[in-house]
Coordinates of C-alpha atoms and ligand atoms in Angstrom, one line a residue:
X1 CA -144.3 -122.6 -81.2
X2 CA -140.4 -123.5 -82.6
X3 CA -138.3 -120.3 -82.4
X4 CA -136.6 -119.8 -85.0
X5 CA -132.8 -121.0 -84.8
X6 CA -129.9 -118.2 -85.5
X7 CA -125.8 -118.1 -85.0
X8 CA -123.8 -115.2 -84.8
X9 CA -120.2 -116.7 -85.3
X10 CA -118.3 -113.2 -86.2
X11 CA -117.1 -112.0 -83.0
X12 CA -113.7 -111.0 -84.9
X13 CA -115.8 -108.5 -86.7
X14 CA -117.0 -107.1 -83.6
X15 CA -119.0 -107.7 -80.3
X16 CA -122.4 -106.1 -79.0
X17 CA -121.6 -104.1 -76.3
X18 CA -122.1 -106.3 -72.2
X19 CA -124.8 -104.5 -70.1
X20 CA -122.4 -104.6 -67.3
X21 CA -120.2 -102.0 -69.5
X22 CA -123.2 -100.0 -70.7
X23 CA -124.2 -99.6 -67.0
X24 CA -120.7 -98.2 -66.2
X25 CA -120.6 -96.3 -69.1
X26 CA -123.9 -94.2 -68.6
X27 CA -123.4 -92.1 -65.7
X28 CA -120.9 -90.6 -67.6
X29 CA -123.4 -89.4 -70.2
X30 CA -126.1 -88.8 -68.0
X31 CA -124.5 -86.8 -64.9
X32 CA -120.8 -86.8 -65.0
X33 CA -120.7 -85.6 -68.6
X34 CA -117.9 -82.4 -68.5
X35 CA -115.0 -81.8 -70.4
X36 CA -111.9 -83.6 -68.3
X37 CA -109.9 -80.7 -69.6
X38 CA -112.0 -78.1 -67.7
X39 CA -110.6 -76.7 -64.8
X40 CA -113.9 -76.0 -62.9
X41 CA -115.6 -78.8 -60.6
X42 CA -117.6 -81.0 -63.8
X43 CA -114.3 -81.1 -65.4
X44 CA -112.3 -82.0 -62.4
X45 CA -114.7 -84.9 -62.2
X46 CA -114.7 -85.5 -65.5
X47 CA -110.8 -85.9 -64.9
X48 CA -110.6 -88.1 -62.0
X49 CA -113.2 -90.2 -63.8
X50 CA -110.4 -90.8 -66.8
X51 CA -107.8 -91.3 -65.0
X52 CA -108.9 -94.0 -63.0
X53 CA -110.3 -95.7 -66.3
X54 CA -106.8 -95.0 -67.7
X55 CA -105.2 -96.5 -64.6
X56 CA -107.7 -100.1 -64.9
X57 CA -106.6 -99.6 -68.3
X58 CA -103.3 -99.7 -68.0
X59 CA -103.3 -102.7 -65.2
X60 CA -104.9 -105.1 -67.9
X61 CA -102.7 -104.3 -70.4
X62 CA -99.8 -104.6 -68.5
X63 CA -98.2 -101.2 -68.1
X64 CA -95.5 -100.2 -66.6
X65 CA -97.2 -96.5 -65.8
X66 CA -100.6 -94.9 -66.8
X67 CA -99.3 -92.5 -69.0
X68 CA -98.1 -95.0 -71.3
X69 CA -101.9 -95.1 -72.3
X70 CA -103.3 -93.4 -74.8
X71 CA -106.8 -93.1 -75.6
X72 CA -108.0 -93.3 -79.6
X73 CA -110.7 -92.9 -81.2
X74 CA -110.5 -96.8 -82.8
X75 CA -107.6 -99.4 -83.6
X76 CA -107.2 -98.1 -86.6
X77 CA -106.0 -95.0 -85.6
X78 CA -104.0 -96.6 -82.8
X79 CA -102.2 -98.5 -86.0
X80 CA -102.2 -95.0 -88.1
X81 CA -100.4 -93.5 -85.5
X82 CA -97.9 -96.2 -83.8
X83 CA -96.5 -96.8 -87.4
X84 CA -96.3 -92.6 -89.1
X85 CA -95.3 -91.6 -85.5
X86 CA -93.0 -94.3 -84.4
X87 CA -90.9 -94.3 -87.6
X88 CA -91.2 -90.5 -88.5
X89 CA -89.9 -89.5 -85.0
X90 CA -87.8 -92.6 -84.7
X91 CA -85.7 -91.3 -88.2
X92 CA -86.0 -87.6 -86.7
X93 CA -83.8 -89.2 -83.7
X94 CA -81.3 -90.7 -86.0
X95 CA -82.7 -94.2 -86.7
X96 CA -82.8 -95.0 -90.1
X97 CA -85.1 -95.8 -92.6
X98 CA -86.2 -99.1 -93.2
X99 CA -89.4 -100.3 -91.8
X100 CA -90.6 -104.4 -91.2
X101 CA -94.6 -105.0 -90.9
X102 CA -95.6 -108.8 -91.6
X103 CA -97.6 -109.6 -94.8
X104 CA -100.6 -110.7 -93.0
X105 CA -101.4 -107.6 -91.3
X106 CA -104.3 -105.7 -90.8
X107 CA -104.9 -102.6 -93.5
X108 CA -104.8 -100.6 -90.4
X109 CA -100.7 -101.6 -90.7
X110 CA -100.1 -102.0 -94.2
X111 CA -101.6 -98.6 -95.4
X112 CA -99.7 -96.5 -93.3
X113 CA -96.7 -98.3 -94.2
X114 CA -97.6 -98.2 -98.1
X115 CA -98.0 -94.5 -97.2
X116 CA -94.0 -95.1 -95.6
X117 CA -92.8 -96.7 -99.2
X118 CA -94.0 -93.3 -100.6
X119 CA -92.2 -91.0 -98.3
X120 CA -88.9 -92.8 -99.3
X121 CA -89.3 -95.3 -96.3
X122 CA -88.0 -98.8 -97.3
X123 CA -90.5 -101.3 -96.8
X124 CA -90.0 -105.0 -95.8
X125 CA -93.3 -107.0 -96.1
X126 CA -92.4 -110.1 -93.7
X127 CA -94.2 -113.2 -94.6
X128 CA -94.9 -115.6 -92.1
X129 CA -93.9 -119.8 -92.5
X130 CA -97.3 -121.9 -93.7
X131 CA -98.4 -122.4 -90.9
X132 CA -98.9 -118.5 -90.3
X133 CA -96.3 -117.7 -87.8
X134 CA -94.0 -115.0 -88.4
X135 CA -90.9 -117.1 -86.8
X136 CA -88.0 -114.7 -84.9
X137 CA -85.2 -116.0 -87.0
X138 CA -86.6 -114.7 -90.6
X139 CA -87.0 -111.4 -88.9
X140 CA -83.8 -111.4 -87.5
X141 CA -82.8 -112.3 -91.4
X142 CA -84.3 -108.8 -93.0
X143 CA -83.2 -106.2 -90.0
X144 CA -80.6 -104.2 -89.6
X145 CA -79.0 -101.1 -87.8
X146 CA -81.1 -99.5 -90.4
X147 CA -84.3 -100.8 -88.9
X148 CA -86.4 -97.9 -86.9
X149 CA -89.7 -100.3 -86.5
X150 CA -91.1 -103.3 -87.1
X151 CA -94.9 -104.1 -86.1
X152 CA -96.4 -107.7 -86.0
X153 CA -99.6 -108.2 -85.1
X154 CA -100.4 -110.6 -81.8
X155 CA -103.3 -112.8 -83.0
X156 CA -104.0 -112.4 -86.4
X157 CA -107.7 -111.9 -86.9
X158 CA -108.2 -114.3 -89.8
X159 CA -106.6 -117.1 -88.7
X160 CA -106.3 -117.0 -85.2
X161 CA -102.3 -117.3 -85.1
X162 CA -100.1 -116.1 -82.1
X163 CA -96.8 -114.2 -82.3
X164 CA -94.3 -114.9 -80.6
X165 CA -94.0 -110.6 -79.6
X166 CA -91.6 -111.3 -76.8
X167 CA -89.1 -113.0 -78.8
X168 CA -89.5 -110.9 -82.1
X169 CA -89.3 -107.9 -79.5
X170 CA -85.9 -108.4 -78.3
X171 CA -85.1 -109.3 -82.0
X172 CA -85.9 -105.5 -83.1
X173 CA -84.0 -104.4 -79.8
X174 CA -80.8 -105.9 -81.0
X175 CA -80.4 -104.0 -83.9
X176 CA -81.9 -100.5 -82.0
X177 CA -85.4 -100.5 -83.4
X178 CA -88.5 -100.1 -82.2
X179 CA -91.3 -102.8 -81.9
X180 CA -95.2 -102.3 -82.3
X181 CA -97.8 -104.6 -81.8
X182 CA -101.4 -104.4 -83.0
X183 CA -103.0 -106.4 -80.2
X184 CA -106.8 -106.1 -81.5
X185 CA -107.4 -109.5 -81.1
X186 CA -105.9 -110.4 -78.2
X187 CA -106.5 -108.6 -75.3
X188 CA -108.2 -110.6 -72.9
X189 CA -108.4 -113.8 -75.3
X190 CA -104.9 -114.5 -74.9
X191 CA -102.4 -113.2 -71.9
X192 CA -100.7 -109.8 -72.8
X193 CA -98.5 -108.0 -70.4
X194 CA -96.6 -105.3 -72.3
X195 CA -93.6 -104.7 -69.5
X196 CA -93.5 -108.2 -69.3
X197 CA -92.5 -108.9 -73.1
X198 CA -90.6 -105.8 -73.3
X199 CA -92.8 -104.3 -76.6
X200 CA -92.2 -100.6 -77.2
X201 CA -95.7 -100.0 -78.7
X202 CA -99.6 -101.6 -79.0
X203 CA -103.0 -100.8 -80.2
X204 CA -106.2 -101.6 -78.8
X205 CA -109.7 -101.3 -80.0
X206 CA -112.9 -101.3 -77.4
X207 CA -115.7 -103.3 -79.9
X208 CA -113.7 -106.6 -79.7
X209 CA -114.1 -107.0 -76.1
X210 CA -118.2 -105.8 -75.7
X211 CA -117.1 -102.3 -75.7
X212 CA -118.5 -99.6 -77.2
X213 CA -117.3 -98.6 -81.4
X214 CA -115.2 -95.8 -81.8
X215 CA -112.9 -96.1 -78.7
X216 CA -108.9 -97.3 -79.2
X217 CA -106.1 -96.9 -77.3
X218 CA -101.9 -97.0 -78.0
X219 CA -100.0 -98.0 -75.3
X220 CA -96.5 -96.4 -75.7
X221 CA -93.7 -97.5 -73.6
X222 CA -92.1 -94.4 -71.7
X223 CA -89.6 -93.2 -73.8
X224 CA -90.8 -94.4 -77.6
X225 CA -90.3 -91.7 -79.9
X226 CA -93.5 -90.7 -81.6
X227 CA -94.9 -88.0 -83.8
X228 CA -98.9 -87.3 -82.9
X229 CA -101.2 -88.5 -85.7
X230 CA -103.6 -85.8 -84.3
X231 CA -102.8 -82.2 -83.3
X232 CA -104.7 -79.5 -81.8
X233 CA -105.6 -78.9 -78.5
X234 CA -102.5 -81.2 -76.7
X235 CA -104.7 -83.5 -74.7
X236 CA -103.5 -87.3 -74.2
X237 CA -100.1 -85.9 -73.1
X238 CA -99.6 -84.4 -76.5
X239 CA -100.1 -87.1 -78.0
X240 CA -103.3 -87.6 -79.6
X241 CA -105.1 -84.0 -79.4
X242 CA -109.2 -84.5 -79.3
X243 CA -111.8 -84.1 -76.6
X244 CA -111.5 -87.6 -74.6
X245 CA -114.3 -89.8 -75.2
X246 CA -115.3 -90.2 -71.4
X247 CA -117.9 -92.4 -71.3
X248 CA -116.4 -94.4 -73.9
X249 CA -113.5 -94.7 -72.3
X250 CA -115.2 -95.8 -68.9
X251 CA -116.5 -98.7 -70.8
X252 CA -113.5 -100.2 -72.6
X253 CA -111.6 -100.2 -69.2
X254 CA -114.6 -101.9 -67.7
X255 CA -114.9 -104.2 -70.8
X256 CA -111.1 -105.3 -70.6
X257 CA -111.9 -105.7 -66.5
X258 CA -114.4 -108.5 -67.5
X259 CA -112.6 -109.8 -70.4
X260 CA -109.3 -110.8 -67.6
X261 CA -112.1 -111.6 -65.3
X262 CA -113.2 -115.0 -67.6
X263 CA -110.0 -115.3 -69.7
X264 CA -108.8 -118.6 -68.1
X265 CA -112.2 -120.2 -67.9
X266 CA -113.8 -118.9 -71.2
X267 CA -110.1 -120.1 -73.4
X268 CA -111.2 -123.8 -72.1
X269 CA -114.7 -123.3 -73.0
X270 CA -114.0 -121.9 -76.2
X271 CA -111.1 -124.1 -77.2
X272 CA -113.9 -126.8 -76.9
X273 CA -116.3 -124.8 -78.9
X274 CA -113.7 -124.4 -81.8
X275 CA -112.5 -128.0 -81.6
X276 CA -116.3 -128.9 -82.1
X277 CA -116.8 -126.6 -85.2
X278 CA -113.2 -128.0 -86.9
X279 CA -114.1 -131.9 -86.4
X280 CA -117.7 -130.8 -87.4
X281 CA -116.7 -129.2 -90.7
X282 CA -113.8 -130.8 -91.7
X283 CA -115.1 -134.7 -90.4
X284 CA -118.3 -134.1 -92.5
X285 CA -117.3 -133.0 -95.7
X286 CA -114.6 -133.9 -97.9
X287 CA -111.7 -131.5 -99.5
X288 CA -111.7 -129.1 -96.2
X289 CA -108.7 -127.5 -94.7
X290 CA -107.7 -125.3 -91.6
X291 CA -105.8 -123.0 -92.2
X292 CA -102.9 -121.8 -90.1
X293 CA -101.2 -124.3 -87.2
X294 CA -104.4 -125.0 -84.6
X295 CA -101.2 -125.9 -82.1
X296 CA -102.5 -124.8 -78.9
X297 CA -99.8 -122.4 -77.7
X298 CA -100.1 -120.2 -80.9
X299 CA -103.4 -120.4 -81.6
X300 CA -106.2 -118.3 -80.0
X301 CA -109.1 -120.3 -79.0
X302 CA -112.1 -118.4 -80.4
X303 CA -111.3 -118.7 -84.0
X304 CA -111.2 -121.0 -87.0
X305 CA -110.4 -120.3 -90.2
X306 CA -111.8 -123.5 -93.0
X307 CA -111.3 -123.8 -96.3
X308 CA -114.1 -125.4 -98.1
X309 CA -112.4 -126.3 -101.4
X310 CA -114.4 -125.8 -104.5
X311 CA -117.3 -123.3 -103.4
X312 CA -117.5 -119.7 -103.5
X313 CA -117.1 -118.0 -99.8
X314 CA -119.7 -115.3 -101.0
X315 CA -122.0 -117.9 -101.9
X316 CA -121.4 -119.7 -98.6
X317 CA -121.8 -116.6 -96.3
X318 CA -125.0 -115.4 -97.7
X319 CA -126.9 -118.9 -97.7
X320 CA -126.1 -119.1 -94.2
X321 CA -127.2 -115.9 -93.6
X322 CA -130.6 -117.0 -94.8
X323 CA -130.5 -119.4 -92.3
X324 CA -129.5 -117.1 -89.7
X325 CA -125.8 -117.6 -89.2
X326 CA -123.6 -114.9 -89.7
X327 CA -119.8 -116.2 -90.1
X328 CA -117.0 -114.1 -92.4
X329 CA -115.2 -115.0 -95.6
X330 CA -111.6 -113.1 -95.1
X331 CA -111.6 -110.3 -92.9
X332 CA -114.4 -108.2 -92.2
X333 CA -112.8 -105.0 -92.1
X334 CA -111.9 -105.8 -96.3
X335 CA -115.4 -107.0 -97.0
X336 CA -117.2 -105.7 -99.8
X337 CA -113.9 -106.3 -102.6
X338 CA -114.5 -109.5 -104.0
X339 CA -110.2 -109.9 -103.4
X340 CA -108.8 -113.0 -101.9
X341 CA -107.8 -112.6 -98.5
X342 CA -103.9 -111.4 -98.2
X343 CA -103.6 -113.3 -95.6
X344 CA -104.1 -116.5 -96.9
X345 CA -102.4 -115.7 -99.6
X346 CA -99.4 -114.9 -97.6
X347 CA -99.4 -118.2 -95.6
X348 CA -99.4 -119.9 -99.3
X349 CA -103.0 -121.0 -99.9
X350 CA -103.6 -120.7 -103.6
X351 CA -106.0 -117.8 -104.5
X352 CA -109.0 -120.3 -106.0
X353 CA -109.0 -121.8 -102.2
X354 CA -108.9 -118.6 -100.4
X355 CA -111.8 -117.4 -102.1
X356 CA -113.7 -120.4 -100.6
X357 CA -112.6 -120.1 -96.8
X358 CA -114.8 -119.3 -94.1
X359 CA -113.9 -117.4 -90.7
X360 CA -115.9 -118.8 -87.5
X361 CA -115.4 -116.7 -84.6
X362 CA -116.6 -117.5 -81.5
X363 CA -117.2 -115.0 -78.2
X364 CA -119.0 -114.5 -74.7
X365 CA -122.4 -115.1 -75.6
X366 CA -122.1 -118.3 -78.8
X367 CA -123.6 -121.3 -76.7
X368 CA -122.8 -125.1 -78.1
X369 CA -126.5 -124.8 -79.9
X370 CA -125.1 -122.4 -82.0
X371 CA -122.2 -124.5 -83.3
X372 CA -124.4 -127.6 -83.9
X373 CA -126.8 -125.1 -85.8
X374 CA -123.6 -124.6 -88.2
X375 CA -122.6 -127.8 -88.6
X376 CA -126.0 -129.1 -89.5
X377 CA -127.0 -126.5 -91.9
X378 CA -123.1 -126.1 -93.6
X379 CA -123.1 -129.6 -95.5
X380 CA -126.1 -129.4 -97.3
X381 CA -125.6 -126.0 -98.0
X382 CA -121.6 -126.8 -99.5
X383 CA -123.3 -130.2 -100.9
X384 CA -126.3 -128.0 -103.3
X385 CA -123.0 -125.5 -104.2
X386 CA -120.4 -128.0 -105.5
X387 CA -123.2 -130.0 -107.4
X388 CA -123.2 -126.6 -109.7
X389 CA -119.7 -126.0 -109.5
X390 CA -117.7 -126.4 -112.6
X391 CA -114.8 -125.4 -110.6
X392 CA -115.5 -128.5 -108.1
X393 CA -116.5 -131.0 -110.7
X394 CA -112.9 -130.0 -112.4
X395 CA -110.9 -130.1 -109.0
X396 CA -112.5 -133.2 -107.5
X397 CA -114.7 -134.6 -109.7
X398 CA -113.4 -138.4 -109.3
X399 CA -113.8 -138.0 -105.5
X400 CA -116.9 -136.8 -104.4
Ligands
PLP501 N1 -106.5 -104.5 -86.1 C1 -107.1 -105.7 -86.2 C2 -106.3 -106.9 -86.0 C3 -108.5 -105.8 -86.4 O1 -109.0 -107.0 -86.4 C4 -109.2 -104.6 -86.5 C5 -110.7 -104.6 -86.8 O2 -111.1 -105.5 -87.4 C6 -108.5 -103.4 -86.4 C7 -107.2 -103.3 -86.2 C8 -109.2 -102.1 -86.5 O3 -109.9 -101.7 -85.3 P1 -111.1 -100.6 -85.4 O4 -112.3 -101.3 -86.0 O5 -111.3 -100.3 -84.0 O6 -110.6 -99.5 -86.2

């Protein structure tokens, strides 16, 4: 009997959780499930159990000290609160106003900073150069002694770029701000040692690595002035008030463990796996493009972004998913809106070729079967589409 063939190429979206972090995850549901803020023997447990999960944390990451970690509930909320608490409590210390995120960051960053514009903040939206790098000279162009924070994403999770956070760190430093990083995407797909590259502030979410939804953290360097997001009942240090999601919390330690654990060997694995999907694509069908540089220092290897010029990235995404590939058109997160992505539109790719770009993502489990699956079924699938495309006949019409 043939079994029937099926690729899951959206590991940017999110990851199913690794048994290895559900079986250190459920003791802590089924036995060791007390309140860590109890003072009675489960919560002691409870307590010990966190901090030691805080303390792996905080090793992988790169810490300076445990308490510069701060469990969330998701990176979204570690965004929310780097970029309301950094620049409200930032200002409150006598910083001043203005406020630097890049254009192609995640809505996690650019809604709490529209939500900055409103509360008189003055916004800069940083664009990066075409290739999608935000280069350390054009921010050191829009700061000044005015500048409380500036947050830049690590990898983008569109197109795969890399940062350059160490240099665009000490270019916030010079003029006395802050700097955040939203480091979604990279932990444990691309080194990150927060001391190390002297950031002041990063978020974190658990589904990216195989751990479970609904766990974040914020890692705040000692000393960062912040203004909680949450408030209540003081746990996190004060700074995020909220019963700690234990278990949770167990697992994205554990999850970030195994991540470091394979980094070196799984970035030469899946550099290879993305190399095969680009010449795939792009070699067997004409009017492609990558976007974003695919140089190998600022590029992570587990993602490719493709434009397919001509076709409809809807109309792409949900043929393949009758096939049984699941890959992304734009971020994940914005799906559902019809909108071009605004990250592609930020790097300069016009709007009628964003709207036809596909995002392959690869992760632990996508084998080499999986990527020939794609590149078999995606021609004849983009081939059927253009052959009804007025839009393709009036781009290319001569060429194909
Ligand atoms: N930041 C980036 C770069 C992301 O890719 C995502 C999720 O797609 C988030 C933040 C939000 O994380 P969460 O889904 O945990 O809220």
């Amino acid at each position: 009997m043939e079994t029937e063939r099926s690729a899951f190429l959206d590991y940017s979206a999110t990851t199913p959780v690794d048994q290895r972090v559900i079986d250190a995850m459920m003791p802590h549901w089924t036995e060791g499930w007390g309140n860590p803020n109890s003072l009675y023997r489960q919560g002691r447990d409870a307590f010990r159990v966190l901090e030691a999960a805080r303390e792996s944390f905080a090793a992988g990451i790169g810490a300076a000290n445990p308490t510069e970690v701060i469990f969330t509930g998701c990176g979204t909320e570690s965004d929310d609160s780097a970029v309301l608490g950094i620049a409200h409590a930032g200002m409150a210390k006598g910083k001043g106003r203005h406020v630097v995120v890049s254009a192609i960051e995640h809505k996690g960053i650019l809604e709490p900073a529209k939500l900055l514009s409103k509360q008189g903040f003055d916004v800069t939206y940083l664009k990066p150069r075409e290739d999608g790098l935000v280069y350390p000279e054009d921010l050191r162009a829009v700061v000044s002694d005015e500048t409380v924070l500036v947050s830049i994403m690590h990898v983008n999770n569109e197109i795969g770029t890399i940062a350059p956070i160490a240099e665009l760190a000490a270019v916030t430093h010079e003029v006395g701000g802050y700097f955040h990083t939203d480091a979604v995407q990279s932990i444990g797909k691309v080194p990150f040692d927060a001391a190390a590259v002297g950031i002041d502030a990063a978020s974190f979410s658990a589904h990216k690595i195989y751990g479970p939804k609904g766990v974040g953290a914020l890692y705040l360097k000692r000393g960062t002035p912040f203004e909680p997001l949450l408030i209540g009942g003081g746990q996190e240090s004060k700074k995020r008030s909220g019963t700690q999601n234990v278990a949770g919390i167990v697992g994205f330690a554990k999850a970030l463990e195994l991540m470091l654990e394979d980094l070196p060997a799984e970035t030469v694995r899946l550099t290879a796996l993305r190399d095969r999907v680009v010449a795939g694509i792009t070699g067997s069908m004409p009017n492609t493009m990558v976007n974003g540089t695919m140089d190998a220092a600022s590029h992570t290897s587990n993602i490719a972004n493709i434009v397919i010029k001509g076709v409809e990235g809807e109309s792409m995404l949900l043929q393949l998913d009758n096939r049984g590939i699941a890959v992304s058109t734009g971020s994940a997160c914005s799906s559902g809106s019809l909108e071009p992505s605004h990250v592609l539109l930020a790097i300069g790719c016009p709007a009628e070729l964003a709207h036809g770009s596909l995002r392959i993502s690869l992760g632990r489990f996508t084998t080499a079967e999986e990527v020939e699956y794609l590149i078999e079924v995606l021609p004849p699938i983009v081939e059927r589409l253009r052959a009804m495309s007025p839009v393709y006949a009036k781009m290319f019409g001569d060429e194909s």
